[in-house]
Short mmCIF file of C-alpha atoms in Angstrom, two decimals:
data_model
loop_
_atom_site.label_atom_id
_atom_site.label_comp_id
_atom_site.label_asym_id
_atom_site.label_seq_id
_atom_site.Cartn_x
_atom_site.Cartn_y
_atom_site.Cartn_z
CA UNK A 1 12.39 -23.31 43.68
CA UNK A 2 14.40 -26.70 42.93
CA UNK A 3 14.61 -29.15 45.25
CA UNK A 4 17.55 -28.68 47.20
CA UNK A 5 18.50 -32.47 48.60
CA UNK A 6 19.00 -33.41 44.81
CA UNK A 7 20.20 -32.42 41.78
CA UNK A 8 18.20 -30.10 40.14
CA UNK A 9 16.13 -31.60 37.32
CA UNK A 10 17.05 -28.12 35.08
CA UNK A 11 20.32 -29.47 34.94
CA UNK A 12 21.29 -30.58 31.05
CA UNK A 13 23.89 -32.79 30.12
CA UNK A 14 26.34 -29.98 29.15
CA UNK A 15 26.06 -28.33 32.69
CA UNK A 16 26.26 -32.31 34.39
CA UNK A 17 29.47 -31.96 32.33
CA UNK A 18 30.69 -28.54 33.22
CA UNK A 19 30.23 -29.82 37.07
CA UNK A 20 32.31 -33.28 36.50
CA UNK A 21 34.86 -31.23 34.38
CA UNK A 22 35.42 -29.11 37.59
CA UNK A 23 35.80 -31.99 39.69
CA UNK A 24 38.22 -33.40 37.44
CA UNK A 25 40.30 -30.58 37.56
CA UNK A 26 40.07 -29.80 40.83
CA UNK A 27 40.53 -33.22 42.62
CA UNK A 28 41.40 -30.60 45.63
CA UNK A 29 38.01 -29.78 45.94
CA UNK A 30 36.86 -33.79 46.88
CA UNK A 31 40.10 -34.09 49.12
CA UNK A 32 39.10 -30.67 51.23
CA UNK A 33 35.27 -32.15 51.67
CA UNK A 34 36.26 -35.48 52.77
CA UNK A 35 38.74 -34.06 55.33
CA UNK A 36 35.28 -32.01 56.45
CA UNK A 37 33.36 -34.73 55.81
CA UNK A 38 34.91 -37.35 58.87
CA UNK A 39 34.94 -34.23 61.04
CA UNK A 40 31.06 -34.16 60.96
CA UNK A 41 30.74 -31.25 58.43
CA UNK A 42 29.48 -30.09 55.19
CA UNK A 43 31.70 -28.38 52.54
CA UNK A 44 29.93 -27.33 49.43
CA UNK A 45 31.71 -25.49 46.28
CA UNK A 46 29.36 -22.20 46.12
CA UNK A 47 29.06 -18.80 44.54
CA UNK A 48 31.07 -17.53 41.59
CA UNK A 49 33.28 -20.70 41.54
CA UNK A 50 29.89 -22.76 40.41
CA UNK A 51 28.85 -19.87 38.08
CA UNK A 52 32.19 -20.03 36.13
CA UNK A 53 32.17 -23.42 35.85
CA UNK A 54 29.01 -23.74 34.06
CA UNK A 55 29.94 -20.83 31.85
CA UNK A 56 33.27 -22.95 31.36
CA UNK A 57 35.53 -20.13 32.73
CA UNK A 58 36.77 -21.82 35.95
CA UNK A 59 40.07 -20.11 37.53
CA UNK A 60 42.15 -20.87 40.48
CA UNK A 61 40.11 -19.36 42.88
CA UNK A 62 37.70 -21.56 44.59
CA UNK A 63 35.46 -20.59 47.00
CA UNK A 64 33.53 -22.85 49.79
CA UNK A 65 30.79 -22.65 52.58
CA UNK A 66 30.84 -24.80 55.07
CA UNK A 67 29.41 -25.41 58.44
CA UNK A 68 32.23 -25.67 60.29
CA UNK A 69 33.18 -21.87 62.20
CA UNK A 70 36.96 -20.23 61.16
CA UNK A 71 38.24 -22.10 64.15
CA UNK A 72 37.53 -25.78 63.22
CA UNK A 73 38.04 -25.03 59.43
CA UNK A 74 41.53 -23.75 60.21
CA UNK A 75 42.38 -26.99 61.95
CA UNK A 76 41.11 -29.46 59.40
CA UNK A 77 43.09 -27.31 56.85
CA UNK A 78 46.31 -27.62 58.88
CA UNK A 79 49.32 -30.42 57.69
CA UNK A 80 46.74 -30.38 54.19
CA UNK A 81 47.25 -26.63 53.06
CA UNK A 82 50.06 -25.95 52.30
CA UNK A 83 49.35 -22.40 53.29
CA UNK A 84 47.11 -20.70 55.27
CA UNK A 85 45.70 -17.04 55.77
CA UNK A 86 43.25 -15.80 58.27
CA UNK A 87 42.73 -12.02 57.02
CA UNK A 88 39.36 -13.06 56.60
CA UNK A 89 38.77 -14.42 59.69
CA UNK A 90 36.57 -12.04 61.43
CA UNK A 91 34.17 -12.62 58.74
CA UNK A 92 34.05 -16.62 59.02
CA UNK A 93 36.71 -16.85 56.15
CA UNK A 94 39.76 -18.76 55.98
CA UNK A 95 42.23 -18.70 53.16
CA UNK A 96 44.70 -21.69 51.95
CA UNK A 97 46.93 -22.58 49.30
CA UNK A 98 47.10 -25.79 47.68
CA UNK A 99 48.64 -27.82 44.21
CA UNK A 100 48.21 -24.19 42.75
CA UNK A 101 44.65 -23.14 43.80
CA UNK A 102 43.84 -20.65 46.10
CA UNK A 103 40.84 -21.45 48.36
CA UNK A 104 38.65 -19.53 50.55
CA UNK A 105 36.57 -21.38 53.17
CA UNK A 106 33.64 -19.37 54.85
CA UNK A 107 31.08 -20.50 57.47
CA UNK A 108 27.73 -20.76 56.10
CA UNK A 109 26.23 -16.58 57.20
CA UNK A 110 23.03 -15.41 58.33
CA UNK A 111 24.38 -11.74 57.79
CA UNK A 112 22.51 -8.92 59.53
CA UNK A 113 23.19 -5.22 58.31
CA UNK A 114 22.34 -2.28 60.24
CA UNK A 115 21.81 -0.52 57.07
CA UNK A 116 23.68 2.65 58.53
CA UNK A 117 26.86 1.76 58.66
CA UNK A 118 29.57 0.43 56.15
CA UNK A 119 30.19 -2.82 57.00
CA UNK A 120 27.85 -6.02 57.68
CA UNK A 121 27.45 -7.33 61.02
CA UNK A 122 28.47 -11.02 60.49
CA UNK A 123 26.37 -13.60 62.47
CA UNK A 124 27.27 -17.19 61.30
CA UNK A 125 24.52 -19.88 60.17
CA UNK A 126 23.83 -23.56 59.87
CA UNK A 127 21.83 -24.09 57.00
CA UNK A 128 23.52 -23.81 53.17
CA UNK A 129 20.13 -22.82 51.92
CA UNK A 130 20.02 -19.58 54.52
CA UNK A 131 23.71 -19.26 53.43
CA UNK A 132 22.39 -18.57 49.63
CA UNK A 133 19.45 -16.88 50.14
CA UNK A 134 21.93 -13.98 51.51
CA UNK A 135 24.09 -13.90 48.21
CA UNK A 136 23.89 -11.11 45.93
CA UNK A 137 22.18 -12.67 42.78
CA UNK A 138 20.79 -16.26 42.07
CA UNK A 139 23.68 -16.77 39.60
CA UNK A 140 25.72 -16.79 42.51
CA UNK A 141 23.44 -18.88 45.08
CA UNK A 142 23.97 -22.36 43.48
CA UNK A 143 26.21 -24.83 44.59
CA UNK A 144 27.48 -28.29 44.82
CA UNK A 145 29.14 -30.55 47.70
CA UNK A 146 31.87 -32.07 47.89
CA UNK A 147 32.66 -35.05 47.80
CA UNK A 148 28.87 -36.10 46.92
CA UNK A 149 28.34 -33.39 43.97
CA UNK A 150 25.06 -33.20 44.67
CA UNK A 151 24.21 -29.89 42.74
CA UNK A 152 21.74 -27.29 44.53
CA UNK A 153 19.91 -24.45 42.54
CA UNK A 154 17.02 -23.38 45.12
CA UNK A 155 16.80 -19.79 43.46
CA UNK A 156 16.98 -21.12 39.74
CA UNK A 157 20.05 -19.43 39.47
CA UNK A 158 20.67 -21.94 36.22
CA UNK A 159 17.52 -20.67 34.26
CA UNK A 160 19.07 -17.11 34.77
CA UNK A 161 22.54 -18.06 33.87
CA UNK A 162 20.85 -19.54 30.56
CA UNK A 163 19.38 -16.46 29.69
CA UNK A 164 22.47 -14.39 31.35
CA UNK A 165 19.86 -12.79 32.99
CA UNK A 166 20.62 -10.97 36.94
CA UNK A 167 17.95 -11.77 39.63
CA UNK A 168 18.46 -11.04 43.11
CA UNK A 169 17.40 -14.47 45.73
CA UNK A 170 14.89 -12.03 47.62
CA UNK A 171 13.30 -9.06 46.43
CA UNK A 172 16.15 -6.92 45.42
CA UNK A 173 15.53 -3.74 47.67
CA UNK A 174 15.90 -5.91 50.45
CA UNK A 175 19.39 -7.10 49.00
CA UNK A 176 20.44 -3.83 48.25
CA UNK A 177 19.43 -2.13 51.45
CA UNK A 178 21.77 -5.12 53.32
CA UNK A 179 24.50 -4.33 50.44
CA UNK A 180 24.04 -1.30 48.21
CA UNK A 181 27.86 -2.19 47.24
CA UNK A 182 25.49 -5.18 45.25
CA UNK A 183 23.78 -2.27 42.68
CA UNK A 184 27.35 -1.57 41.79
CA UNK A 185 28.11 -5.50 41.33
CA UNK A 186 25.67 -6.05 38.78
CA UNK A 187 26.64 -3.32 36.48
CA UNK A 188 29.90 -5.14 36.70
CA UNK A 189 28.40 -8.46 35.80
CA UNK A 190 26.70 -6.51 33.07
CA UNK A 191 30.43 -5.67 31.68
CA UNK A 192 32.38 -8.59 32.62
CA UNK A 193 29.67 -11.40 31.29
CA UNK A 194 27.13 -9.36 29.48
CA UNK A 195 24.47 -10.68 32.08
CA UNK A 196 21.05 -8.31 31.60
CA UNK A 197 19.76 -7.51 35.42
CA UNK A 198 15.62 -8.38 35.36
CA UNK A 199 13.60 -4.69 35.42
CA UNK A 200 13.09 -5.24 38.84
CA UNK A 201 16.79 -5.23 39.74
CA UNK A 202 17.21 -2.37 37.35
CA UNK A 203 13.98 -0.24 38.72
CA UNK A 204 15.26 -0.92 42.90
CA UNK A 205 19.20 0.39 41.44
CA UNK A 206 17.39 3.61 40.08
CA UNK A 207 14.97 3.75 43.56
CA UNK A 208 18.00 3.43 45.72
CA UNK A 209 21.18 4.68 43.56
CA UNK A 210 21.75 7.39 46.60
CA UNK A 211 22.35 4.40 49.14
CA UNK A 212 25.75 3.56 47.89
CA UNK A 213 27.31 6.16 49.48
CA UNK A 214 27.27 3.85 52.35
CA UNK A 215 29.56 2.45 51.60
CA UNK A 216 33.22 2.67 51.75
CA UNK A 217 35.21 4.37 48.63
CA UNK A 218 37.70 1.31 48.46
CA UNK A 219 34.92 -0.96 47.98
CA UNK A 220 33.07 1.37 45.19
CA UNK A 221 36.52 1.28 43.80
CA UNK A 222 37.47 -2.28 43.78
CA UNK A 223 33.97 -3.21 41.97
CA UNK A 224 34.48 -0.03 39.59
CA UNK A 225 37.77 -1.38 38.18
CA UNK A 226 36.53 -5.30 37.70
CA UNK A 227 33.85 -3.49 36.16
CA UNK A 228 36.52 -1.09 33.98
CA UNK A 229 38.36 -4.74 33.35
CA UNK A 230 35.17 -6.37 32.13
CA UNK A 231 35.21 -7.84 28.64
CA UNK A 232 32.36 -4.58 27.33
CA UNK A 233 32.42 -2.27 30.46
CA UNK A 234 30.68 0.55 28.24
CA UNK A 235 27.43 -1.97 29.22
CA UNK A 236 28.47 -1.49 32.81
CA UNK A 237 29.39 2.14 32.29
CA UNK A 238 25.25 2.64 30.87
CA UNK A 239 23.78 1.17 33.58
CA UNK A 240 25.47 3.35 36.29
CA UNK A 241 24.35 6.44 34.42
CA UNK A 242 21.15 5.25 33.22
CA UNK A 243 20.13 4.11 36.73
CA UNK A 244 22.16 7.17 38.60
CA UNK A 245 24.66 5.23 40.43
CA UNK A 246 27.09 7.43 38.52
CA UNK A 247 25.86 10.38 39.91
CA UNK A 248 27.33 8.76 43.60
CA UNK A 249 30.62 8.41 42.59
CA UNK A 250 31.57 9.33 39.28
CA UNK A 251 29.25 12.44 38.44
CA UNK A 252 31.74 13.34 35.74
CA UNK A 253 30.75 10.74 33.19
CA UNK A 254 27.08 11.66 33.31
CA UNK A 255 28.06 14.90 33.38
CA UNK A 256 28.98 14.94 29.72
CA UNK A 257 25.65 14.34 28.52
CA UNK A 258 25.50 17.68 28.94
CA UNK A 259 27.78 19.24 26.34
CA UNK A 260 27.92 18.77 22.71
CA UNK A 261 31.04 17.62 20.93
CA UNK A 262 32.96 20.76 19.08
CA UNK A 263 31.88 19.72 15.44
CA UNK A 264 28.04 19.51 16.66
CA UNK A 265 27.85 16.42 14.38
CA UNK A 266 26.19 12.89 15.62
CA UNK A 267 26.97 12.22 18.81
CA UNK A 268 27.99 14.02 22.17
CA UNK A 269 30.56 13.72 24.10
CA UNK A 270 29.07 11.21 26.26
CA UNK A 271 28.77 8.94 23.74
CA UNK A 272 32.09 9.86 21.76
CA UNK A 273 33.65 9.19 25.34
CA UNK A 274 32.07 5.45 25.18
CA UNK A 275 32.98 5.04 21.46
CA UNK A 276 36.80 5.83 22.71
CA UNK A 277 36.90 3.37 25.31
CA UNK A 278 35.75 0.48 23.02
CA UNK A 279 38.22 1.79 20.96
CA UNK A 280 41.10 1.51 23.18
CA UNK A 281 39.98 -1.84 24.15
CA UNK A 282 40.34 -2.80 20.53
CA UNK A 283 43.89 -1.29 20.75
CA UNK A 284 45.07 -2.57 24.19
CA UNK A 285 47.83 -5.59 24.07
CA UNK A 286 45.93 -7.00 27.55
CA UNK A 287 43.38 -5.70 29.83
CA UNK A 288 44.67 -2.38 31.28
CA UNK A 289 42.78 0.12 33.28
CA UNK A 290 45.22 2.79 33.11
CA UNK A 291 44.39 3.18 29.27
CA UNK A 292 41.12 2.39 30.04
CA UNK A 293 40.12 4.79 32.52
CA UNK A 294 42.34 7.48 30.62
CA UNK A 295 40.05 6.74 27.73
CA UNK A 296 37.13 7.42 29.97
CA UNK A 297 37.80 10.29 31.55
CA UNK A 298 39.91 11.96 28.57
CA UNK A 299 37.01 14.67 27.90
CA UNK A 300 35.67 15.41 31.22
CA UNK A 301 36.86 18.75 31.28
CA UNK A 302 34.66 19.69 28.18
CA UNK A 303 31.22 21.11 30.12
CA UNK A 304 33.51 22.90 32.34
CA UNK A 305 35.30 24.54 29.01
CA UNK A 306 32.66 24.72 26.81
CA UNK A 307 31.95 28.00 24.93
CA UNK A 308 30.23 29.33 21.73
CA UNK A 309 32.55 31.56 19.30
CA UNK A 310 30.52 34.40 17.14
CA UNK A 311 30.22 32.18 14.36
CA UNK A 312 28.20 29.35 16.79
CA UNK A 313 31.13 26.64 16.31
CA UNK A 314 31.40 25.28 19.63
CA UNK A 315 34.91 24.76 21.49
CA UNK A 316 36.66 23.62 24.57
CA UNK A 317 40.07 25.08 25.19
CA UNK A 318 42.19 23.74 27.96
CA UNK A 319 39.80 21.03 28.56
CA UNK A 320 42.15 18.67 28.69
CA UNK A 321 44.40 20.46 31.45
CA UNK A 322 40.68 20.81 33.35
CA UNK A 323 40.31 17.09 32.65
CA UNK A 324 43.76 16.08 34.43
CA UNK A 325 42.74 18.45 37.40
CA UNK A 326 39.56 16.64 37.76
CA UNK A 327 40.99 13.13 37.12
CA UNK A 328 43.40 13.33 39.71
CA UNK A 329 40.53 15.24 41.86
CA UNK A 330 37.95 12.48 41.10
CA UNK A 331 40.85 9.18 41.59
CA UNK A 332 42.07 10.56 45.19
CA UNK A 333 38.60 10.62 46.21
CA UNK A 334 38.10 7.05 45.00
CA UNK A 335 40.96 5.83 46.73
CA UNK A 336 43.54 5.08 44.20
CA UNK A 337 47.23 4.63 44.43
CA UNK A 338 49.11 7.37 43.49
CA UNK A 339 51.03 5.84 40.87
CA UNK A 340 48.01 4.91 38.68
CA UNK A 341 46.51 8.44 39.34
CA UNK A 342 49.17 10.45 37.72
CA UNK A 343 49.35 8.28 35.20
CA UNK A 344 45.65 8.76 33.66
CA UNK A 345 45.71 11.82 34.53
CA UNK A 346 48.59 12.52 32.76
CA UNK A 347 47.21 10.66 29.66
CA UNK A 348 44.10 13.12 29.92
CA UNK A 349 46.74 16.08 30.14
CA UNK A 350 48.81 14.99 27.09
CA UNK A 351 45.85 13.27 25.16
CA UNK A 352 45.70 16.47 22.34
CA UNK A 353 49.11 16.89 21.88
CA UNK A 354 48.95 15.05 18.90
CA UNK A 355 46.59 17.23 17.37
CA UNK A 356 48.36 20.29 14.61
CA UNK A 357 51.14 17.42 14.06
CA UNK A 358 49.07 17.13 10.29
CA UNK A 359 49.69 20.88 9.99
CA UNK A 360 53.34 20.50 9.05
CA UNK A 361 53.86 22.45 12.43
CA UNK A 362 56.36 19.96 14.42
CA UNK A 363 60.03 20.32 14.40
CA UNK A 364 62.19 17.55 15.77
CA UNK A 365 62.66 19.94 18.67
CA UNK A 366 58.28 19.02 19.29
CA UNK A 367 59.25 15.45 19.01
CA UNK A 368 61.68 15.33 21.17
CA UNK A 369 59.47 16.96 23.60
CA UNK A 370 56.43 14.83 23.18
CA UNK A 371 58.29 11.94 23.55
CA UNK A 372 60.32 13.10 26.85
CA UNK A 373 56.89 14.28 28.45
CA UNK A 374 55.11 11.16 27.69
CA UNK A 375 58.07 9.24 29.26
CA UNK A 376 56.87 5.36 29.92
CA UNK A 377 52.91 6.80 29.28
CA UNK A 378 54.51 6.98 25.09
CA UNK A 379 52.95 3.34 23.96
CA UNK A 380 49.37 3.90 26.22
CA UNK A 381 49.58 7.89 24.65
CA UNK A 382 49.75 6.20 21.21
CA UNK A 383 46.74 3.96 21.59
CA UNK A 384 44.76 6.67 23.81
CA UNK A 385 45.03 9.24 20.25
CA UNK A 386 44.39 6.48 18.08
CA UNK A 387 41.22 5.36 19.88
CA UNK A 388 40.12 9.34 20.11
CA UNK A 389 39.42 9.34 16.26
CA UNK A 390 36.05 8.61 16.31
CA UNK A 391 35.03 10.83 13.16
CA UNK A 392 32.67 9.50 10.43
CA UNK A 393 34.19 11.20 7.61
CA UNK A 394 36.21 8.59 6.38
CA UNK A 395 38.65 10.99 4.48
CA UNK A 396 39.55 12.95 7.98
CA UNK A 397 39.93 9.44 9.45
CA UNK A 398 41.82 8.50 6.90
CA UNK A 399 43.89 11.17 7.20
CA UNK A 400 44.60 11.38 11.08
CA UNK A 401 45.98 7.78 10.74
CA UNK A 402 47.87 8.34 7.82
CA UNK A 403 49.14 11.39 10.53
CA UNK A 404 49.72 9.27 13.54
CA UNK A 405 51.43 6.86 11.33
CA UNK A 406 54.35 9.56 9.91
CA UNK A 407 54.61 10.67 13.85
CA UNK A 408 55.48 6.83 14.95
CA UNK A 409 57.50 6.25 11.91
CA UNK A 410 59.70 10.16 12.55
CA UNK A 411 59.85 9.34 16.59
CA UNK A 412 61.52 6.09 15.80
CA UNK A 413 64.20 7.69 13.49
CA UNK A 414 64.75 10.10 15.97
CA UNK A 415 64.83 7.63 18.62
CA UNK A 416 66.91 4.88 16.80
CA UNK A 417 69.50 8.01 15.97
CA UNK A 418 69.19 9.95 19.48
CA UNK A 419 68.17 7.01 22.19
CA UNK A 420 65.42 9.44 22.92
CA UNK A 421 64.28 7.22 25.83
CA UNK A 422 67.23 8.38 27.76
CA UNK A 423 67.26 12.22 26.94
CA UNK A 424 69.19 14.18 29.14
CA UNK A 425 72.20 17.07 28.87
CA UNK A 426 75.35 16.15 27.14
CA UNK A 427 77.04 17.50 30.29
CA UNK A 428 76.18 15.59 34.10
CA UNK A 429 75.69 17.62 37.10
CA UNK A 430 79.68 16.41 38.24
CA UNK A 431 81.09 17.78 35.21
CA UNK A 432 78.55 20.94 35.73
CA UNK A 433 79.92 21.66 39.10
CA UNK A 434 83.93 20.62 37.69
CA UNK A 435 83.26 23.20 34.50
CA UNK A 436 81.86 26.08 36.70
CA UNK A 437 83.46 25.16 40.10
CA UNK A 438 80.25 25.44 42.01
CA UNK A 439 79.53 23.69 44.78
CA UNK A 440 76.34 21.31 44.97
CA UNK A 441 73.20 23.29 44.96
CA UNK A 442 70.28 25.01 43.21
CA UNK A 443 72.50 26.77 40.53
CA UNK A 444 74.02 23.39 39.48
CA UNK A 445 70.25 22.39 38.72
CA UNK A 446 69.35 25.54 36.88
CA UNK A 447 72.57 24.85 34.46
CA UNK A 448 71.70 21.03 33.92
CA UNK A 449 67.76 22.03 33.10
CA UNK A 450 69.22 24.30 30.53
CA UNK A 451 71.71 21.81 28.90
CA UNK A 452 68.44 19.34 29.06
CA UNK A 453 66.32 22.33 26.82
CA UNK A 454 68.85 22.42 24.65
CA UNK A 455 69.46 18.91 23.97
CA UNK A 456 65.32 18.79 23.45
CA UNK A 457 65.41 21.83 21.15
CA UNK A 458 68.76 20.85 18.45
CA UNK A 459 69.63 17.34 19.41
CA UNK A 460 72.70 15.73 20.87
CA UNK A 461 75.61 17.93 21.00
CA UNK A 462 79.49 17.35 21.07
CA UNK A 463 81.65 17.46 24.43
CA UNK A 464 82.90 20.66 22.60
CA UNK A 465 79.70 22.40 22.02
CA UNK A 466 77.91 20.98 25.55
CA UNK A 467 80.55 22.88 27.16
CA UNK A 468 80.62 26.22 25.34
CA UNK A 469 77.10 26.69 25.81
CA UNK A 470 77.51 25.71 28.93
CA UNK A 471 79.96 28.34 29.41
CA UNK A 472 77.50 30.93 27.92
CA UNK A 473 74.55 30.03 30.02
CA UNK A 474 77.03 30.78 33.18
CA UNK A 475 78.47 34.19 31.70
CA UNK A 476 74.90 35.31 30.74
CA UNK A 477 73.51 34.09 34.74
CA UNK A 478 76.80 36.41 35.90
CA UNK A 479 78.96 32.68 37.21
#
């Protein structure tokens, strides 16, 4: 354990460097601690802000511990913020805007769980070192004050971020009986910074993978998509199965170790699924977890589908319909917005459409038709089919791009000569109701859907032709 009253004698030149180039760029940071300085109280820079600085990957965020309680840190922050939040109050945090940075101030903790419930019980405490001995991994209990800069390391949390390495302060079934959130936490360091967590972290995650369903979905959640956002979250994705956190929350993924892709080849599905989701990655324009997690969760419906024909090839009808049902199934119980559920589980849904395009079997009518039920999804759809082609044979691969690149090149003829992102019936529901004389209703809709199948099926029509089918549909439905 390094001294903590002085800088820590494991400190090289580069990290002395990292720290100053911090300061320098956050001149805040010595303003905030000499306003807490003449009140009588410390103010160090701690946690994740300190790790990211040494890793040279400092944000806006800062984060502080201090000894001063909410109350007293709100008032030295007032007339210098120039904002202020107090959501976090009840647990000792205050929030503030200033020259761009967002800070968060929190009284040094002594936290006490009950280890039943969800939440911590928050009891606040006066010593920086008890303050980091409570933090989830030694990566994350270093810190330095401000103004002084006096660095402090007391859990060698710079050793482990040499060797990326995860280490819990205490033994780490202590810290994950306080937190079990904290097993989930380092498979998402694992993804977002390709830190290794020691065997001993690893064994207590496997020991006590059942205690995170303590805690609260939202929270599984939140870590599961900074761990879906991480720079390699397949290395995040591996631990959770490997160590059967999965199994808590997301059974589905190790659940496809258990059936064997269709073309019984090299891998299974588990590991075709992982392959896909590196592969979208690849394809992505910017980190997005709707393309991500659609990539993810694109085969689940495969164990549930599986069967064996008489000539022992194996296959999976439907599973993609199965896979939307259980997306959406498995995303409401996690908590997420609507919005983003129907959208990967529409992704799953649509995700084979693709497929018998090669076959010479699509009409303009099917393109029309892909492209309308994709809707917005059309650009993540493209990347999500692309990043499925995971197939060895280099001539098939070869050949499903040269596919997917005739389907792209024929949807944006039809597009540039149709405006297919706007398709709808050459005739509006006002000149529906004018044509027919009907009043608003029901049969007003039926006559619009049909002019909408139509226009799908041959293409724009003329005013002429709109309304003569139009006129047909109505004598046919008895109008």
């Amino acid at each position: 354990m390094s001294d903590s009253s002085r800088p820590s004698a494991t400190l090289t030149a580069a990290q002395r460097k990292a720290v100053a180039e911090l300061m320098r760029v956050s001149p805040v940071a010595d303003e905030l601690g000499e306003r807490f300085a003449a009140a009588g109280h410390e103010l160090h820079l701690v946690g994740g802000s300190v790790r990211d600085a040494l890793l040279g990957r400092l944000g806006d965020d800062l984060d502080f511990a201090t000894s001063a309680h909410p109350d007293e840190t709100q008032r030295l922050l007032k007339g210098w913020a120039e904002a202020i939040w107090t959501t976090g109050a009840e647990f000792g945090t205050i929030g503030a805007a200033r020259r761009g940075l967002r800070l968060e101030v929190t009284t040094y903790r002594a936290e006490a769980y009950d280890r039943v419930s969800r939440n911590p019980i928050v009891r606040y405490g006066t010593d920086l070192l008890e303050d980091l001995r409570r933090r989830d991994f030694a990566v994350n209990a270093m810190a330095v004050s401000v103004p002084g800069h006096r660095f402090v390391d007391p859990y060698s949390g710079l050793n482990d971020l040499a060797e990326r390495r995860l280490r819990t302060p205490g033994k780490p079934e202590e810290s994950f009986a306080d937190d079990p959130l904290r097993m989930l936490r380092a498979a998402r360091f694992a993804a977002q910074l390709n830190f290794t967590p020691a065997p001993e972290v690893v064994a207590a995650m496997t020991a006590m993978a059942a205690d995170l369903g303590r805690i609260t979905a939202e929270r599984v959640r939140d870590e599961f998509v900074k761990l879906m956002c991480g720079a390699d979250p397949v290395v995040g994705l591996r631990l959770l199965v490997d160590t059967g956190l999965a199994d808590v929350f997301l059974p589905e993924l190790p659940g496809l170790r258990l059936a064997i892709d269709e073309h019984a080849q090299h891998k299974d599905v588990y590991e075709h699924t992982l392959t896909v989701v590196r592969n979208a990655i690849r394809l992505e324009d910017e980190k997005d977890f709707v393309l991500r997690m659609a990539a993810l969760m694109h085969d689940v419906g495969k164990p549930a589908t599986k069967a064996v024909g008489a000539d022992g090839r194996v296959s999976f009808h439907h599973h993609e319909l199965v896979g939307a049902r259980m997306t959406r199934a498995r995303m409401k119980a996690m908590k997420f917005p609507k919005d983003v559920t129907a959208d990967v589980s529409e992704l799953v849904a649509l995700h084979l459409r693709f497929y018998g395009y090669g076959r010479g079997e699509w009409t303009d009518s099917a393109v029309r038709r892909y492209v309308t039920d994709a809707g917005a999804l059309l650009p993540r759809l493209h990347k999500l089919t692309r990043a499925d082609c995971t197939t060895r044979n280099r001539r098939k691969a070869e050949q499903l791009y040269a596919d997917y690149e005739a389907l792209e090149q024929r949807i944006a003829r039809i597009a540039a000569e149709e405006d297919l992102a706007r398709v709808r019936p050459d005739l509006d529901g006002n000149a529906i109701m004018e044509l027919l004389g009907l009043p608003p209703g029901p049969m007003v809709g039926k006559a619009w859907k049909h002019l909408k199948e139509l226009r799908l099926e041959r293409g724009p029509l003329d005013h002429d032709e709109a309304v003569a089918e139009l006129r047909a549909w109505a004598k046919a439905n008895g109008l």
